[in-house]
Amino acid sequence: MKMECTVTGARLVARDVAAMTVRAPELAAACEPGQFAHIYCGGGVYSLTRRPISISKVEGDELGFLFQIKGEGTRWLAQRRPGETVDLMAPLGKGCYRLPEQGKVYIAAGGIGYAPVIFLAQRAAARGLDARMFVGARDSGSIYCLDEMEKLGVPVEVATEDGGLGERGFVTAPLEHAIQADKPDLICCCGPEPMLRAVARLGRTYGVPVQVSLEQRMACGVGACKGCVVPVKGRNGVHYRNVCSDGPVFCGEEVFFDAE
Amino acid sequence: MPNKPNLSVNIAGIAMKNPVMPASGCFGFGEEYAPYLDLNALGAIVVKSVTMNETVGNPGPRVCETPGGMLNAIGWQNPGADVFINEKMPFLRQFNTPVIVNLAGKTASDYAELAARLDGVEGLAGIELNISCPNVSEGGVAFGTDPRLADEVVRAVRAATKLPLIVKLSPNVTDITVMARAVEGAGADAISLINTFTAIAIDVKTRRPVLGNFTGGLSGPAVKPVALYMTYRVAHAVSVPVIGMGGVLRAEDAIEFLLAGASAVAVGMGTFVNPTAMIDVIDGIERYLVENNMDDVHQLIGGLITD
């Protein structure tokens, strides 16, 4: 659906990461982890089309978004203040994270990829799953909202490339150690493509299913324009599926079939 | 309280409630946007390009935003004529809105065979011939830039179908009226314009092209003044009706195209910005007519005052 939602909160949570909450009771009841909203960002010369922003949490009748301020559109959005409205199409995406009924789930996030998996961790905790979070970032200034995991009682391990917080290096290292020590039933992942590939490879190596959330340049958001495609391997060879309507969450094996 | 003005138009024998329709490729097969607007409210539904067999399309990224517009290089991704007829048409037939299929191919005989396959499909009101796609290397674009080839493909399709035939022109030519006269002479019942401008975008971080296809087609408000001028020139060069498009976001944009001589307008990128843009355009045209004491949209068409 398309609706005007009232902003209830807006603040910066890291150098270039904004948090925003909006009141949207119908959406809060309907959305699933991995889904996103296609948000109108002012309609300026450099921000005419909507921006796909993942839903980062649901609390009561409010939806939360965390997004990186990358350009004119996201800057405009970050400047909305409580009481103003934002125009969004949501919930979009048919491919969501699919959690098991029980068992152990490792969630790995890189950079702004942490945003959608907060919602996922909420659901995992609510379902009583044994969930652990692994968060990677460039430096400590790009780590944010870890208190969300504390509230949920989900243990977090952090890795930063400069070693400013947690382990030095990529988050795939602590993730791999954890898999070796205690193999999970599922790994869910969101982050930059090299990280998704690396996690998909870990899944293959250790025989653990992996679900990844993808990002792609997007126009319509509803599956009409075939703009945001990702190649997938099917029975009849490679074909394209929409990140917006078939994803954004896919099985790692499906989208990283050409991994080394 | 004045009477509601008449918005209905007839394009190439296709009766439309109003002169507003989606631009092909920007509205899928209608079903994707059905949750957002009433398909019965539209003048027509123009669906995505259909080829005889399934087309997988171009590698990504296929779209990117550019100042005041966007580039796309989809590459005709579609499930093929049989899936369109058997799986997409039953949904579209539920609505009291004419369905126009955009038809694409690589050779004149591809186009003619596909037109023959679609002739007589229940609920199909017309064909829009895509001879102007800049994103497919063979066929499409050559037919749209060479008047002799355009004549050949339009004649072949004309002979293969009784359906109303709209030919969509490319702006990537020196003189678009030459192409317009060629397709009119070959039997087009109407002309739509413009398709997108061949263009590129470069990622300065990677110093590589943004699009997987290297080139794409530019559309959106950035092209509107050019689209408007081309619509004006074509509308004054041919006697068949013209469907104008290129950067229509709101009613004022559409009214400009009507004043320039278009008998109908299509909304492309505008739907991505606002999924109900076409409804807003229809309502805005009606309001404009009322405010200007006009009772029929035909009073607007070609109503540009130049003295």
PDB file of C-alpha atoms in Angstrom, chain B residues 110-249:
ATOM      1  CA  ASP B 110       9.704 -11.592 -36.214  1.00  0.00           C
ATOM      2  CA  TYR B 111       7.413  -8.608 -35.848  1.00  0.00           C
ATOM      3  CA  ALA B 112       4.943  -9.870 -38.449  1.00  0.00           C
ATOM      4  CA  GLU B 113       4.767 -13.387 -36.955  1.00  0.00           C
ATOM      5  CA  LEU B 114       4.201 -11.993 -33.493  1.00  0.00           C
ATOM      6  CA  ALA B 115       1.529  -9.593 -34.749  1.00  0.00           C
ATOM      7  CA  ALA B 116      -0.239 -12.530 -36.430  1.00  0.00           C
ATOM      8  CA  ARG B 117       0.002 -14.553 -33.191  1.00  0.00           C
ATOM      9  CA  LEU B 118      -1.620 -11.701 -31.239  1.00  0.00           C
ATOM     10  CA  ASP B 119      -4.310 -10.951 -33.809  1.00  0.00           C
ATOM     11  CA  GLY B 120      -7.653 -12.101 -32.477  1.00  0.00           C
ATOM     12  CA  VAL B 121      -6.531 -12.536 -28.860  1.00  0.00           C
ATOM     13  CA  GLU B 122      -9.633 -11.819 -26.792  1.00  0.00           C
ATOM     14  CA  GLY B 123      -9.509  -8.449 -25.055  1.00  0.00           C
ATOM     15  CA  LEU B 124      -6.560  -7.078 -26.965  1.00  0.00           C
ATOM     16  CA  ALA B 125      -7.432  -3.636 -28.355  1.00  0.00           C
ATOM     17  CA  GLY B 126      -4.285  -2.736 -30.242  1.00  0.00           C
ATOM     18  CA  ILE B 127      -0.610  -3.140 -30.947  1.00  0.00           C
ATOM     19  CA  GLU B 128       2.155  -0.676 -30.275  1.00  0.00           C
ATOM     20  CA  LEU B 129       5.162  -1.456 -32.430  1.00  0.00           C
ATOM     21  CA  ASN B 130       8.437  -0.928 -30.609  1.00  0.00           C
ATOM     22  CA  ILE B 131      10.867   0.023 -33.358  1.00  0.00           C
ATOM     23  CA  SER B 132      12.753   2.380 -31.127  1.00  0.00           C
ATOM     24  CA  CYS B 133      14.308   0.493 -28.239  1.00  0.00           C
ATOM     25  CA  PRO B 134      17.887   1.713 -27.745  1.00  0.00           C
ATOM     26  CA  ASN B 135      18.813  -1.205 -25.488  1.00  0.00           C
ATOM     27  CA  VAL B 136      18.793  -4.164 -27.841  1.00  0.00           C
ATOM     28  CA  SER B 137      21.613  -4.293 -30.348  1.00  0.00           C
ATOM     29  CA  GLU B 138      19.891  -5.937 -33.279  1.00  0.00           C
ATOM     30  CA  GLY B 139      16.602  -5.042 -34.914  1.00  0.00           C
ATOM     31  CA  GLY B 140      14.663  -2.605 -32.752  1.00  0.00           C
ATOM     32  CA  VAL B 141      16.754   0.482 -33.029  1.00  0.00           C
ATOM     33  CA  ALA B 142      17.712   0.189 -36.717  1.00  0.00           C
ATOM     34  CA  PHE B 143      14.036  -0.016 -37.667  1.00  0.00           C
ATOM     35  CA  GLY B 144      13.445   3.166 -35.726  1.00  0.00           C
ATOM     36  CA  THR B 145      16.199   5.233 -37.322  1.00  0.00           C
ATOM     37  CA  ASP B 146      16.054   4.219 -40.992  1.00  0.00           C
ATOM     38  CA  PRO B 147      12.837   5.241 -42.797  1.00  0.00           C
ATOM     39  CA  ARG B 148      13.206   2.459 -45.399  1.00  0.00           C
ATOM     40  CA  LEU B 149      13.497  -0.237 -42.716  1.00  0.00           C
ATOM     41  CA  ALA B 150      10.652   1.359 -40.742  1.00  0.00           C
ATOM     42  CA  ASP B 151       8.471   1.242 -43.842  1.00  0.00           C
ATOM     43  CA  GLU B 152       9.347  -2.421 -44.341  1.00  0.00           C
ATOM     44  CA  VAL B 153       8.527  -3.536 -40.792  1.00  0.00           C
ATOM     45  CA  VAL B 154       5.328  -1.498 -40.523  1.00  0.00           C
ATOM     46  CA  ARG B 155       4.066  -2.876 -43.846  1.00  0.00           C
ATOM     47  CA  ALA B 156       4.874  -6.424 -42.746  1.00  0.00           C
ATOM     48  CA  VAL B 157       2.978  -5.984 -39.467  1.00  0.00           C
ATOM     49  CA  ARG B 158       0.114  -4.123 -41.147  1.00  0.00           C
ATOM     50  CA  ALA B 159      -0.408  -7.095 -43.453  1.00  0.00           C
ATOM     51  CA  ALA B 160      -0.310  -9.532 -40.524  1.00  0.00           C
ATOM     52  CA  THR B 161      -2.949  -8.018 -38.229  1.00  0.00           C
ATOM     53  CA  LYS B 162      -6.291  -6.267 -38.290  1.00  0.00           C
ATOM     54  CA  LEU B 163      -5.664  -4.742 -34.848  1.00  0.00           C
ATOM     55  CA  PRO B 164      -5.162  -0.975 -34.602  1.00  0.00           C
ATOM     56  CA  LEU B 165      -1.460  -0.326 -35.112  1.00  0.00           C
ATOM     57  CA  ILE B 166       0.448   2.316 -33.170  1.00  0.00           C
ATOM     58  CA  VAL B 167       4.122   2.815 -34.045  1.00  0.00           C
ATOM     59  CA  LYS B 168       6.440   4.139 -31.340  1.00  0.00           C
ATOM     60  CA  LEU B 169       9.181   6.416 -32.605  1.00  0.00           C
ATOM     61  CA  SER B 170      12.721   6.952 -31.416  1.00  0.00           C
ATOM     62  CA  PRO B 171      14.018  10.458 -30.698  1.00  0.00           C
ATOM     63  CA  ASN B 172      17.524   9.338 -31.700  1.00  0.00           C
ATOM     64  CA  VAL B 173      17.165  10.679 -35.234  1.00  0.00           C
ATOM     65  CA  THR B 174      18.010  13.873 -37.081  1.00  0.00           C
ATOM     66  CA  ASP B 175      14.447  14.613 -38.187  1.00  0.00           C
ATOM     67  CA  ILE B 176      11.664  12.720 -36.460  1.00  0.00           C
ATOM     68  CA  THR B 177       9.061  13.919 -38.984  1.00  0.00           C
ATOM     69  CA  VAL B 178      10.784  11.849 -41.681  1.00  0.00           C
ATOM     70  CA  MET B 179      10.214   8.725 -39.579  1.00  0.00           C
ATOM     71  CA  ALA B 180       6.666   9.796 -38.726  1.00  0.00           C
ATOM     72  CA  ARG B 181       5.725  10.240 -42.393  1.00  0.00           C
ATOM     73  CA  ALA B 182       7.361   6.911 -43.272  1.00  0.00           C
ATOM     74  CA  VAL B 183       5.350   4.916 -40.745  1.00  0.00           C
ATOM     75  CA  GLU B 184       2.146   6.775 -41.575  1.00  0.00           C
ATOM     76  CA  GLY B 185       2.664   5.944 -45.248  1.00  0.00           C
ATOM     77  CA  ALA B 186       3.276   2.301 -44.370  1.00  0.00           C
ATOM     78  CA  GLY B 187      -0.063   1.994 -42.616  1.00  0.00           C
ATOM     79  CA  ALA B 188       0.327   3.087 -38.982  1.00  0.00           C
ATOM     80  CA  ASP B 189      -3.012   4.065 -37.439  1.00  0.00           C
ATOM     81  CA  ALA B 190      -1.352   6.197 -34.773  1.00  0.00           C
ATOM     82  CA  ILE B 191       2.105   7.277 -33.669  1.00  0.00           C
ATOM     83  CA  SER B 192       3.485   7.318 -30.145  1.00  0.00           C
ATOM     84  CA  LEU B 193       6.563   9.253 -29.140  1.00  0.00           C
ATOM     85  CA  ILE B 194       9.086   9.498 -27.725  1.00  0.00           C
ATOM     86  CA  ASN B 195      11.005   6.424 -26.721  1.00  0.00           C
ATOM     87  CA  THR B 196      14.156   7.095 -24.688  1.00  0.00           C
ATOM     88  CA  PHE B 197      17.363   8.874 -25.651  1.00  0.00           C
ATOM     89  CA  THR B 198      20.506   6.752 -25.851  1.00  0.00           C
ATOM     90  CA  ALA B 199      22.685   7.840 -22.952  1.00  0.00           C
ATOM     91  CA  ILE B 200      25.286   6.741 -20.414  1.00  0.00           C
ATOM     92  CA  ALA B 201      26.161   7.346 -16.769  1.00  0.00           C
ATOM     93  CA  ILE B 202      29.601   6.886 -15.220  1.00  0.00           C
ATOM     94  CA  ASP B 203      30.400   5.889 -11.635  1.00  0.00           C
ATOM     95  CA  VAL B 204      33.261   8.191 -10.666  1.00  0.00           C
ATOM     96  CA  LYS B 205      34.307   5.939  -7.776  1.00  0.00           C
ATOM     97  CA  THR B 206      34.925   2.926 -10.000  1.00  0.00           C
ATOM     98  CA  ARG B 207      35.413   4.958 -13.218  1.00  0.00           C
ATOM     99  CA  ARG B 208      33.180   2.425 -14.960  1.00  0.00           C
ATOM    100  CA  PRO B 209      29.776   2.675 -16.647  1.00  0.00           C
ATOM    101  CA  VAL B 210      26.903   2.483 -14.148  1.00  0.00           C
ATOM    102  CA  LEU B 211      24.750   0.280 -16.355  1.00  0.00           C
ATOM    103  CA  GLY B 212      25.648  -3.333 -17.126  1.00  0.00           C
ATOM    104  CA  ASN B 213      24.712  -2.658 -20.745  1.00  0.00           C
ATOM    105  CA  PHE B 214      26.965   0.446 -20.913  1.00  0.00           C
ATOM    106  CA  THR B 215      24.279   2.492 -22.703  1.00  0.00           C
ATOM    107  CA  GLY B 216      20.714   2.982 -21.575  1.00  0.00           C
ATOM    108  CA  GLY B 217      17.703   5.080 -22.446  1.00  0.00           C
ATOM    109  CA  LEU B 218      17.099   8.426 -20.765  1.00  0.00           C
ATOM    110  CA  SER B 219      13.560   9.308 -19.718  1.00  0.00           C
ATOM    111  CA  GLY B 220      11.854  11.517 -17.177  1.00  0.00           C
ATOM    112  CA  PRO B 221      11.355  15.261 -16.724  1.00  0.00           C
ATOM    113  CA  ALA B 222      14.859  15.904 -18.115  1.00  0.00           C
ATOM    114  CA  VAL B 223      13.601  15.000 -21.607  1.00  0.00           C
ATOM    115  CA  LYS B 224      10.181  16.647 -21.453  1.00  0.00           C
ATOM    116  CA  PRO B 225      10.841  19.854 -23.396  1.00  0.00           C
ATOM    117  CA  VAL B 226      12.446  17.875 -26.227  1.00  0.00           C
ATOM    118  CA  ALA B 227       9.646  15.310 -26.202  1.00  0.00           C
ATOM    119  CA  LEU B 228       7.135  18.125 -26.321  1.00  0.00           C
ATOM    120  CA  TYR B 229       8.802  19.762 -29.321  1.00  0.00           C
ATOM    121  CA  MET B 230       9.041  16.445 -31.176  1.00  0.00           C
ATOM    122  CA  THR B 231       5.374  15.760 -30.398  1.00  0.00           C
ATOM    123  CA  TYR B 232       4.462  19.193 -31.756  1.00  0.00           C
ATOM    124  CA  ARG B 233       6.438  18.631 -34.956  1.00  0.00           C
ATOM    125  CA  VAL B 234       5.065  15.126 -35.581  1.00  0.00           C
ATOM    126  CA  ALA B 235       1.478  16.134 -34.793  1.00  0.00           C
ATOM    127  CA  HIS B 236       1.802  18.826 -37.462  1.00  0.00           C
ATOM    128  CA  ALA B 237       3.491  16.513 -39.982  1.00  0.00           C
ATOM    129  CA  VAL B 238       1.031  13.610 -40.063  1.00  0.00           C
ATOM    130  CA  SER B 239      -2.722  13.217 -40.004  1.00  0.00           C
ATOM    131  CA  VAL B 240      -2.902  10.128 -37.757  1.00  0.00           C
ATOM    132  CA  PRO B 241      -3.347  10.717 -34.013  1.00  0.00           C
ATOM    133  CA  VAL B 242      -0.288  11.097 -31.827  1.00  0.00           C
ATOM    134  CA  ILE B 243       0.314   9.797 -28.301  1.00  0.00           C
ATOM    135  CA  GLY B 244       2.831  12.047 -26.582  1.00  0.00           C
ATOM    136  CA  MET B 245       5.133  11.060 -23.750  1.00  0.00           C
ATOM    137  CA  GLY B 246       8.382  11.944 -22.051  1.00  0.00           C
ATOM    138  CA  GLY B 247       8.583  13.268 -18.506  1.00  0.00           C
ATOM    139  CA  VAL B 248       4.891  13.560 -17.685  1.00  0.00           C
ATOM    140  CA  LEU B 249       4.705  13.727 -13.879  1.00  0.00           C
TER     141      LEU B 249
END
